mmCIF file of N, CA and C in Angstrom:
data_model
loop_
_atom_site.group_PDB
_atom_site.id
_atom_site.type_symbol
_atom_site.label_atom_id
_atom_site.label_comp_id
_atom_site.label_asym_id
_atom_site.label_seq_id
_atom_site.Cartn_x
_atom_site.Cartn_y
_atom_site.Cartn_z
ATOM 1 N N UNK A 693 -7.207 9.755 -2.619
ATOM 2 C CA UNK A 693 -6.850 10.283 -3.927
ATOM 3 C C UNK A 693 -5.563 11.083 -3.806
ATOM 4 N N UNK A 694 -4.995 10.815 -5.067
ATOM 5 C CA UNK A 694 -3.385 11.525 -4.661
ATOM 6 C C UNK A 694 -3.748 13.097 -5.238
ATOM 7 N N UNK A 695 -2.913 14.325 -4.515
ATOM 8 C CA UNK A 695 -2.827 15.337 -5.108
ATOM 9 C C UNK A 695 -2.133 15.546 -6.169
ATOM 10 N N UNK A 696 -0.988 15.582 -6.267
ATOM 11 C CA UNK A 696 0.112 14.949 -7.314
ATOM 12 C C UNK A 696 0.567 13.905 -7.894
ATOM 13 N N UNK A 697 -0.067 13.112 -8.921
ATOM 14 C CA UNK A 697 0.055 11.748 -9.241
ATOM 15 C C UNK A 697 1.601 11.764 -9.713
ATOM 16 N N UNK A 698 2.127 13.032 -10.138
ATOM 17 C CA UNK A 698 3.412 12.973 -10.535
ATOM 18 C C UNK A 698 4.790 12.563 -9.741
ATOM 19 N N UNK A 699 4.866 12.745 -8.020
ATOM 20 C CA UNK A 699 5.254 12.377 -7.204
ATOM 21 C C UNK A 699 4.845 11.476 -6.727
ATOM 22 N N UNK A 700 5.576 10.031 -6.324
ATOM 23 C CA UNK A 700 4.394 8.973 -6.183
ATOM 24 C C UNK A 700 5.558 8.035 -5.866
ATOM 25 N N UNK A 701 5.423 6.899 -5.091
ATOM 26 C CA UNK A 701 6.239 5.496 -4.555
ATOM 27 C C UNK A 701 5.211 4.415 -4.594
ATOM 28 N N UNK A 702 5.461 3.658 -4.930
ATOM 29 C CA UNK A 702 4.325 2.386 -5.014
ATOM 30 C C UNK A 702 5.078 1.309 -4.285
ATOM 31 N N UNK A 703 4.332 0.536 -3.779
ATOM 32 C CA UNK A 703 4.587 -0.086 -1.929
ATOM 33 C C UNK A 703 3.991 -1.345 -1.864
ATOM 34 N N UNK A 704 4.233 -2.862 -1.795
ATOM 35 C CA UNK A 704 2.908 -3.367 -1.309
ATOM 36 C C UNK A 704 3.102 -3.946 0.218
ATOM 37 N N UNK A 705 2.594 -4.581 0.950
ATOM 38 C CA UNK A 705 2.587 -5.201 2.285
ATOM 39 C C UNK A 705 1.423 -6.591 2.016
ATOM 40 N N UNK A 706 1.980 -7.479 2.901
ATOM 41 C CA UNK A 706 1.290 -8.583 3.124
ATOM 42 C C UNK A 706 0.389 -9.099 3.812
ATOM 43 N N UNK A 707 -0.987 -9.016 3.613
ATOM 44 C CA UNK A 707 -1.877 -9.519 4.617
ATOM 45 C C UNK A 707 -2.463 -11.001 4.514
ATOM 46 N N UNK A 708 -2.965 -10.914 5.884
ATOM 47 C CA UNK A 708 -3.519 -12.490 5.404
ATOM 48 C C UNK A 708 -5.438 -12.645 6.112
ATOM 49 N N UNK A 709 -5.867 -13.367 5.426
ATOM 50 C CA UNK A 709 -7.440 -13.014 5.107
ATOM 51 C C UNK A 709 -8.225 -14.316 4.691
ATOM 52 N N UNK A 710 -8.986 -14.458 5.011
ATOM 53 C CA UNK A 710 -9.728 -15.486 4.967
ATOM 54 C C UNK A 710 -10.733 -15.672 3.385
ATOM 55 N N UNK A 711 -10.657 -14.865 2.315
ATOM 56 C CA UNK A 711 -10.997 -14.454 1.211
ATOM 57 C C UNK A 711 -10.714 -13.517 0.801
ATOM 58 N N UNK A 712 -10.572 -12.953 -1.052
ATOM 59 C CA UNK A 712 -10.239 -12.041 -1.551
ATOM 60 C C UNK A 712 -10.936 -10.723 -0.647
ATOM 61 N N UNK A 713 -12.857 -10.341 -0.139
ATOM 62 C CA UNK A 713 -13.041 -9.582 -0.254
ATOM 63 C C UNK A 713 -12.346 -8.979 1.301
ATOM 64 N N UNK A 714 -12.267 -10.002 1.983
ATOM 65 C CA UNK A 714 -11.287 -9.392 3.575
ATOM 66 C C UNK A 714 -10.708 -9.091 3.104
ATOM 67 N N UNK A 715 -9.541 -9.548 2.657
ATOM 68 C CA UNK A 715 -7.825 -8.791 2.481
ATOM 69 C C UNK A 715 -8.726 -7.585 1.953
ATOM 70 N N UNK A 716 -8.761 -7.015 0.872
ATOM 71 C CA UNK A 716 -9.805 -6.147 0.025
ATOM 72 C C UNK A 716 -9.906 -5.198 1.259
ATOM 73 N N UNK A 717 -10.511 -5.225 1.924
ATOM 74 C CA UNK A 717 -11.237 -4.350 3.268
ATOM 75 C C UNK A 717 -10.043 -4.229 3.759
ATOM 76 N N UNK A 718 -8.748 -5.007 4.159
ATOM 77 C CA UNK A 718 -7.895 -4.826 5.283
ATOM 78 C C UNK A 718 -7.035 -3.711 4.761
ATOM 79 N N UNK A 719 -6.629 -4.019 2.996
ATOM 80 C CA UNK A 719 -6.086 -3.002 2.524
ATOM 81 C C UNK A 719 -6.480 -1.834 2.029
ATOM 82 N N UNK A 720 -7.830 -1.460 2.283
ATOM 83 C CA UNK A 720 -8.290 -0.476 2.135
ATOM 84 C C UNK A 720 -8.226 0.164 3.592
ATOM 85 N N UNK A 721 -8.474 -0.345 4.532
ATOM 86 C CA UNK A 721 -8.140 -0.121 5.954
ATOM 87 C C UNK A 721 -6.915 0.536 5.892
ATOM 88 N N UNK A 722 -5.235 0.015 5.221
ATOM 89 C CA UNK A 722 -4.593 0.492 5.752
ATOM 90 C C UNK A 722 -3.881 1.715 4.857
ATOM 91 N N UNK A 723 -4.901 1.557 3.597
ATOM 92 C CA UNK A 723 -4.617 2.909 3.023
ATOM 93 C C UNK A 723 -5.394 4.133 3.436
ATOM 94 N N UNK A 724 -6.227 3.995 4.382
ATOM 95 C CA UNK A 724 -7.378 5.409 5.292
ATOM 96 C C UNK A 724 -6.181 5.738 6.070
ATOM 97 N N UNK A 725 -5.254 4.575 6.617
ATOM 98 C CA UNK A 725 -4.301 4.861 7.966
ATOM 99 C C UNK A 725 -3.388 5.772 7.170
ATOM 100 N N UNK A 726 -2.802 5.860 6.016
ATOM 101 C CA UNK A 726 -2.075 6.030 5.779
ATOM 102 C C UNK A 726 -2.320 7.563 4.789
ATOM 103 N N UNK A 727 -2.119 8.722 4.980
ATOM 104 C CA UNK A 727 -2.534 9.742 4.194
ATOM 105 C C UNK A 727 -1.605 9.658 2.577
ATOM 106 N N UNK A 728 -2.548 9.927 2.131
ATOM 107 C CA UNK A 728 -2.460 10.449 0.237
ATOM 108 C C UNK A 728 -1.751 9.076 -0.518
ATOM 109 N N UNK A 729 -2.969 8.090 0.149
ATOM 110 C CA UNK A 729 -2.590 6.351 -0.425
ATOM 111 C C UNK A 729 -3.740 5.713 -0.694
ATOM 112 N N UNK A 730 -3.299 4.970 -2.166
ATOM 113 C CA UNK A 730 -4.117 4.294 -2.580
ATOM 114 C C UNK A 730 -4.353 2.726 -2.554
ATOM 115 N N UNK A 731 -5.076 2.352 -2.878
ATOM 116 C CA UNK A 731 -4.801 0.651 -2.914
ATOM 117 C C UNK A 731 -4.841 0.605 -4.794
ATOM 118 N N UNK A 732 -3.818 0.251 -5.140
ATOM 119 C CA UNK A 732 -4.346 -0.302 -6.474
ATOM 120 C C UNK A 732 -4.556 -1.480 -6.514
ATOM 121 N N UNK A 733 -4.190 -2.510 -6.213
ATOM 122 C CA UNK A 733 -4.195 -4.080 -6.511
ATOM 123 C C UNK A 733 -4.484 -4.859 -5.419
ATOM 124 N N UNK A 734 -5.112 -5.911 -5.397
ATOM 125 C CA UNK A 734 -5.331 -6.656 -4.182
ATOM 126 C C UNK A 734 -5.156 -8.291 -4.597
ATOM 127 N N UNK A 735 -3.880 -8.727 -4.464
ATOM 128 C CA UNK A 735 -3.772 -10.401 -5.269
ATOM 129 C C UNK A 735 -3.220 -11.131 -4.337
ATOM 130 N N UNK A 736 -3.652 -12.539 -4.689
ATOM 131 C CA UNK A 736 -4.075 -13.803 -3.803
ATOM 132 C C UNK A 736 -2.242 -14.574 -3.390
ATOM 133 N N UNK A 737 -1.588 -14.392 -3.025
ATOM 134 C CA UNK A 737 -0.363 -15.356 -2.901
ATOM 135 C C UNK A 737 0.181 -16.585 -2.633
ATOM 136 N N UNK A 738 -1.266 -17.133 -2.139
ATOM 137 C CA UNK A 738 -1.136 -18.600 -1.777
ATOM 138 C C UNK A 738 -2.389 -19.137 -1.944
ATOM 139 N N UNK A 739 -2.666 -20.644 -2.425
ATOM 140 C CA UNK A 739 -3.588 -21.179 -3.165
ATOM 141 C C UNK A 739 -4.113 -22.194 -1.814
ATOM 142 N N UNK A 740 -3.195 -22.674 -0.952
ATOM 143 C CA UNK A 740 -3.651 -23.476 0.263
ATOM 144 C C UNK A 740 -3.679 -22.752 1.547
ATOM 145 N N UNK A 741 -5.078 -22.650 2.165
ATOM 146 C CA UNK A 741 -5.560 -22.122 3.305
ATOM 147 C C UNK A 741 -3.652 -22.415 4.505
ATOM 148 N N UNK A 742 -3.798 -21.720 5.320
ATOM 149 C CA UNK A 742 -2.843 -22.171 6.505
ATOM 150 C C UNK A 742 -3.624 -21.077 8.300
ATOM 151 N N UNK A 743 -4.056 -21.865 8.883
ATOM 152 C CA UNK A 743 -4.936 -21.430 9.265
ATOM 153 C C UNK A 743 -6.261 -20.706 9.275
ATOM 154 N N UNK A 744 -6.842 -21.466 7.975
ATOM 155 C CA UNK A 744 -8.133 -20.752 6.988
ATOM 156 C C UNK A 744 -7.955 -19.766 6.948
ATOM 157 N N UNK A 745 -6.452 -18.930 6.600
ATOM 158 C CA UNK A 745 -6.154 -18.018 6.375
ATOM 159 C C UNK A 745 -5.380 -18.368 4.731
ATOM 160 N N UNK A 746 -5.469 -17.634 4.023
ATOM 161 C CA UNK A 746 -4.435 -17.056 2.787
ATOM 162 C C UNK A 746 -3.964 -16.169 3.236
ATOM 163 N N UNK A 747 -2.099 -15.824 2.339
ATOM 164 C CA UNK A 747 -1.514 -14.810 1.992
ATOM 165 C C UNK A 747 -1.880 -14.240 0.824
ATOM 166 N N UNK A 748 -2.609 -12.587 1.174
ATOM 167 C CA UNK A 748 -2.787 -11.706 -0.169
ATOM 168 C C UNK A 748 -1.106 -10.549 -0.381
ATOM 169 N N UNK A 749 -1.373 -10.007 -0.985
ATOM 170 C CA UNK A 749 -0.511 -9.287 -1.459
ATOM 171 C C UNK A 749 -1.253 -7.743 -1.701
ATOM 172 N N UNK A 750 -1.264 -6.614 -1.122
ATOM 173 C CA UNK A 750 -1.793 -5.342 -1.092
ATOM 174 C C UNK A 750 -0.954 -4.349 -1.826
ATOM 175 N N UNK A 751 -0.844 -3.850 -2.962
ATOM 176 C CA UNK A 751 0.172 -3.100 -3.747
ATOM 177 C C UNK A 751 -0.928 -1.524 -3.500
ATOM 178 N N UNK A 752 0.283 -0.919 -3.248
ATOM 179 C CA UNK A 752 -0.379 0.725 -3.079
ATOM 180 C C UNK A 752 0.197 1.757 -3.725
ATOM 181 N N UNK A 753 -0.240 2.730 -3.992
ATOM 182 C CA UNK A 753 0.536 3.978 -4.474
ATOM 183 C C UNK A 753 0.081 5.189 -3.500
ATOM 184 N N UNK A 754 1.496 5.927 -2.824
ATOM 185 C CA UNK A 754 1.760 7.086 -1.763
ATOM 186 C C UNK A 754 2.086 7.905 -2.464
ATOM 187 N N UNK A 755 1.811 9.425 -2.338
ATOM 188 C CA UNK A 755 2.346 10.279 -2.411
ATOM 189 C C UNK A 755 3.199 10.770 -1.749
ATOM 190 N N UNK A 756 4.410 11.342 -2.655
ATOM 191 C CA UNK A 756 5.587 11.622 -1.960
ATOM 192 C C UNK A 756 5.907 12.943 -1.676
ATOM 193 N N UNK A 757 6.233 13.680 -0.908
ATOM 194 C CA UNK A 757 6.131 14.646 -0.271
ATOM 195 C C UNK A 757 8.192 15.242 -0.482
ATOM 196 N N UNK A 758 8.378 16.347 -0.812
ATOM 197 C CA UNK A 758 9.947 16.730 -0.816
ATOM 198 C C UNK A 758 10.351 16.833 0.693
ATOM 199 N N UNK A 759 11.414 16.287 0.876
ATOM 200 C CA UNK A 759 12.218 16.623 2.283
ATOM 201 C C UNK A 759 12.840 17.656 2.807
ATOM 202 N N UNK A 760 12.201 18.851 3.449
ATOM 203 C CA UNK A 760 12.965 19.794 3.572
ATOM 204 C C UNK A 760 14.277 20.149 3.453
ATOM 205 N N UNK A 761 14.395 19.501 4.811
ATOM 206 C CA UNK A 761 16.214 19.497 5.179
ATOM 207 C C UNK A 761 16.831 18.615 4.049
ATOM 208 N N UNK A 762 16.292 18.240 3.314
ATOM 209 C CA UNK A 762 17.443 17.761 2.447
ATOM 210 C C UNK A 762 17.981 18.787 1.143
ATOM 211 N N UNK A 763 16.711 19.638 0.836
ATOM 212 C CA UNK A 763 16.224 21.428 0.281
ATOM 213 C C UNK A 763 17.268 21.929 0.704
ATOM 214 N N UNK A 764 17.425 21.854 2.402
ATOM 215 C CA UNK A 764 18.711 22.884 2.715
ATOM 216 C C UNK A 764 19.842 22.657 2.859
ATOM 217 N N UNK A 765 20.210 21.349 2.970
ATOM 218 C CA UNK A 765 21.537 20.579 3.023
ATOM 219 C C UNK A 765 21.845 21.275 1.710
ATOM 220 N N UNK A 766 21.137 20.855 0.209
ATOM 221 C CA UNK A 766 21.525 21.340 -1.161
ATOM 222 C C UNK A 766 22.077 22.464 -1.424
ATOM 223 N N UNK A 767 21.578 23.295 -0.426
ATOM 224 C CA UNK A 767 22.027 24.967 -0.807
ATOM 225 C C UNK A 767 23.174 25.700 -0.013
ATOM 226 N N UNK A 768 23.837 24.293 1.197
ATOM 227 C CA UNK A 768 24.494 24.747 1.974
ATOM 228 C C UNK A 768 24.210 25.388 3.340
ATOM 229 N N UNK A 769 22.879 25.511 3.980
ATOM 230 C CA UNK A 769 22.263 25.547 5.333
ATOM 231 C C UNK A 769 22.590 24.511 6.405
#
């Protein structure tokens, strides 16, 4: 769950999965890896197996965090 939905980058990455509910699991997998990320979407990209695998498509939303040093570059530090 995001703390600040107001700060936010939305991201997806490509997995590949043997059915909707794998990919599903893989991208939920790699939003635990990933702190203050969500999975919103989980869609199918290819209609013919290629190694009884499909390409899914994993769309996420991160929270974005301000960059310090870039805080102090601004002010002349």
């Amino acid at each position: 769950m995001l703390h600040d939905p107001e700060h936010f980058e939305e991201w997806e990455l490509e997995v590949r999965a043997t059915d909707q509910k794998a990919a599903e699991r893989k991208c939920e997998e790699i939003a635990v890896n990933n702190p203050l990320t969500q999975v919103l979407l989980v869609t199918q990209a290819t209609k013919t197996p290629y190694s009884n695998t499909y390409r899914f498509i994993c769309w996420f939303r991160s929270e974005t965090t301000p960059n310090d040093s870039d805080s102090d570059i601004s002010k002349g530090n």
